C-alpha positions as semicolon CSV with decimal commas, in nm:
position;residue;x (nm);y (nm);z (nm)
1;M;6,570;3,621;0,223
2;N;6,362;3,324;0,331
3;K;6,570;3,053;0,492
4;C;6,404;2,777;0,287
5;F;6,586;2,915;-0,019
6;K;6,906;3,035;0,150
7;T;7,116;2,822;-0,083
8;L;6,987;3,012;-0,388
9;S;7,087;3,360;-0,505
10;G;6,979;3,619;-0,755
11;P;6,630;3,715;-0,882
12;V;6,505;3,354;-0,884
13;A;6,582;3,319;-0,516
14;I;6,393;3,641;-0,438
15;L;6,083;3,525;-0,632
16;L;6,076;3,182;-0,470
17;A;6,125;3,331;-0,129
18;T;5,821;3,556;-0,183
19;L;5,602;3,260;-0,279
20;C;5,721;3,054;0,014
21;A;5,644;3,338;0,254
22;T;5,284;3,381;0,130
23;P;5,063;3,202;0,392
24;G;4,824;2,927;0,289
25;L;4,922;2,878;-0,077
26;A;5,077;2,538;-0,021
27;S;4,800;2,412;0,209
28;Q;4,484;2,496;0,010
29;D;4,447;2,141;-0,124
30;E;4,481;2,001;0,227
31;R;4,215;2,238;0,362
32;G;3,986;2,153;0,069
33;G;4,022;1,783;0,141
34;A;3,939;1,834;0,507
35;E;3,634;2,041;0,413
36;N;3,509;1,767;0,179
37;E;3,547;1,511;0,456
38;S;3,345;1,735;0,687
39;H;3,059;1,757;0,435
40;A;3,062;1,381;0,386
41;S;3,044;1,313;0,757
42;G;2,760;1,565;0,785
43;S;2,569;1,376;0,516
44;D;2,608;1,054;0,713
45;H;2,477;1,225;1,024
46;H;2,154;1,333;0,855
47;S;2,082;0,999;0,687
48;G;1,860;0,819;0,938
49;N;1,761;0,454;0,932
50;P;1,458;0,432;0,697
51;S;1,314;0,141;0,894
52;D;1,267;0,366;1,197
53;D;0,999;0,569;1,015
54;S;0,786;0,260;0,950
55;Q;0,773;0,137;1,308
56;G;0,435;0,160;1,478
57;H;0,227;0,185;1,158
58;S;-0,075;-0,044;1,135
59;D;-0,155;-0,234;0,815
60;G;-0,528;-0,171;0,868
61;K;-0,622;-0,540;0,881
62;T;-0,834;-0,726;1,135
63;A;-0,872;-1,103;1,147
64;L;-1,088;-1,307;1,386
65;A;-1,153;-1,681;1,375
66;A;-1,340;-1,945;1,574
67;T;-1,298;-2,321;1,550
68;L;-1,629;-2,501;1,599
69;G;-1,653;-2,829;1,784
70;G;-1,890;-3,040;1,989
71;T;-1,984;-3,387;2,106
72;V;-2,342;-3,408;1,977
73;Q;-2,250;-3,543;1,633
74;A;-1,925;-3,736;1,597
75;G;-1,714;-3,619;1,304
76;A;-1,888;-3,282;1,264
77;S;-1,658;-2,980;1,254
78;G;-1,653;-2,620;1,143
79;R;-1,473;-2,289;1,131
80;V;-1,582;-1,925;1,118
81;K;-1,362;-1,629;1,029
82;L;-1,386;-1,258;0,967
83;R;-1,125;-1,064;0,773
84;Q;-1,153;-0,687;0,764
85;Q;-0,937;-0,456;0,554
86;T;-0,950;-0,090;0,465
87;R;-1,173;-0,135;0,159
88;A;-1,333;-0,475;0,213
89;T;-1,475;-0,703;0,482
90;R;-1,514;-1,077;0,430
91;F;-1,709;-1,320;0,649
92;E;-1,681;-1,696;0,597
93;A;-1,803;-2,010;0,771
94;E;-1,767;-2,374;0,676
95;L;-1,917;-2,696;0,813
96;R;-1,840;-3,060;0,746
97;I;-2,090;-3,321;0,858
98;P;-2,060;-3,697;0,807
99;L;-2,355;-3,878;0,653
100;P;-2,555;-4,032;0,793
101;A;-2,568;-3,782;1,082
102;D;-2,809;-3,966;1,310
103;A;-2,779;-3,720;1,600
104;L;-2,889;-3,441;1,365
105;A;-3,165;-3,639;1,192
106;I;-2,983;-3,606;0,859
107;P;-2,959;-3,963;0,729
108;D;-2,859;-3,905;0,366
109;R;-2,785;-3,659;0,086
110;A;-3,149;-3,582;0,022
111;A;-3,198;-3,482;0,387
112;A;-2,876;-3,278;0,377
113;E;-3,013;-3,080;0,082
114;T;-3,338;-2,988;0,256
115;A;-3,198;-2,928;0,606
116;T;-3,150;-2,570;0,724
117;L;-2,832;-2,518;0,924
118;S;-2,800;-2,186;1,104
119;L;-2,515;-1,999;1,268
120;T;-2,601;-1,774;1,564
121;L;-2,350;-1,510;1,675
122;S;-2,362;-1,376;2,029
123;H;-2,171;-1,119;2,231
124;A;-1,973;-1,215;2,540
125;D;-2,276;-1,141;2,760
126;G;-2,481;-1,400;2,571
127;T;-2,691;-1,157;2,366
128;A;-2,750;-1,290;2,015
129;Y;-2,702;-1,019;1,752
130;A;-2,679;-1,200;1,417
131;E;-2,802;-1,518;1,253
132;C;-2,682;-1,672;0,927
133;D;-2,804;-1,962;0,712
134;F;-2,564;-2,200;0,537
135;D;-2,580;-2,323;0,180
136;L;-2,503;-2,685;0,102
137;T;-2,213;-2,667;-0,145
138;K;-2,141;-3,036;-0,201
139;T;-2,154;-3,390;-0,070
140;K;-1,838;-3,590;-0,117
141;R;-1,763;-3,960;-0,082
142;N;-1,417;-4,070;0,026
143;K;-1,303;-4,334;-0,223
144;R;-1,098;-4,524;0,032
145;S;-1,328;-4,524;0,333
146;G;-1,658;-4,489;0,152
147;L;-1,768;-4,225;0,404
148;V;-1,979;-3,935;0,279
149;K;-1,949;-3,580;0,409
150;A;-2,176;-3,285;0,347
151;E;-2,011;-2,944;0,322
152;Y;-2,195;-2,622;0,400
153;K;-2,064;-2,269;0,352
154;I;-2,129;-1,902;0,415
155;Q;-1,929;-1,651;0,211
156;I;-2,033;-1,288;0,234
157;S;-1,826;-0,980;0,160
158;L;-1,870;-0,605;0,162
159;R;-1,643;-0,427;-0,084
160;R;-1,663;-0,051;-0,125
161;G;-2,020;-0,048;-0,001
162;V;-2,139;-0,333;-0,225
163;L;-2,269;-0,649;-0,052
164;Q;-2,182;-0,979;-0,220
165;E;-2,343;-1,302;-0,098
166;R;-2,177;-1,598;-0,268
167;F;-2,303;-1,861;-0,024
168;G;-2,561;-1,819;0,250
169;L;-2,690;-1,498;0,402
170;C;-2,685;-1,319;0,737
171;D;-2,935;-1,111;0,932
172;T;-2,704;-0,873;1,115
173;D;-2,961;-0,709;1,345
174;L;-3,194;-0,945;1,529
175;S;-3,350;-0,656;1,724
176;T;-3,504;-0,516;1,405
177;E;-3,801;-0,679;1,235
178;G;-3,718;-0,837;0,902
179;A;-3,380;-0,952;0,773
180;Q;-3,107;-0,688;0,777
181;Q;-2,869;-0,853;0,535
182;G;-2,500;-0,774;0,563
183;V;-2,168;-0,877;0,714
184;P;-2,183;-0,948;1,090
185;A;-1,980;-0,711;1,309
186;V;-1,787;-0,984;1,491
187;Q;-1,576;-0,884;1,791
188;A;-1,317;-1,063;1,998
189;G;-1,492;-1,257;2,274
190;D;-1,805;-1,328;2,068
191;S;-1,933;-1,684;2,035
192;A;-2,078;-1,889;1,750
193;T;-2,334;-2,173;1,768
194;V;-2,459;-2,397;1,487
195;T;-2,807;-2,550;1,497
196;T;-3,017;-2,757;1,259
197;D;-3,390;-2,734;1,196
198;T;-3,420;-3,110;1,156
199;N;-3,434;-3,166;1,532
200;G;-3,329;-2,830;1,684
201;A;-2,992;-2,960;1,802
202;A;-2,717;-2,708;1,881
203;F;-2,425;-2,928;1,783
204;L;-2,123;-2,702;1,725
205;Q;-1,988;-2,411;1,931
206;G;-1,681;-2,190;1,931
207;A;-1,547;-1,852;2,043
208;F;-1,356;-1,575;1,866
């Protein structure tokens, strides 16, 4: 008779002794619990950090900008920028010129409206590859100072193969006869120069 029931006697003692002697019956719940813990820890092992998968992926965007400055005309300033995404490319330029602009032979609003201001883009080796013309968008007088500024813009975009010219226009291939209108293929290291037809002055420059 099993010693764990040695204090019992009769048929009941024999039955209980048989159950006690059967291996594993009393420990099945314990083994099941250990097995569940093993599966849970295995699940943790296979769950990687989701942020690791996203590292190194590019968002497909390119942005280049050039701040334009110079000493020819005091108060004149400008900025050019290119933003390229997967489905669209946008090229923008903006100028602000105080009036009168004596160094540019633009004395007033009427002269600002008829003047042609051009933006020439060149590669790092000095080769000009694109030329754009600005549109005068507005002239604005500061109420406090009384100073007047003329604002010129270029806004051109290419979206899904469709060219949109909101302000100004660009000839993107100066080596080909006639205007090849489009968005300039600006690269890092390129330069930008602004000139006016009123006296031929190159009065603003900048680099991307």
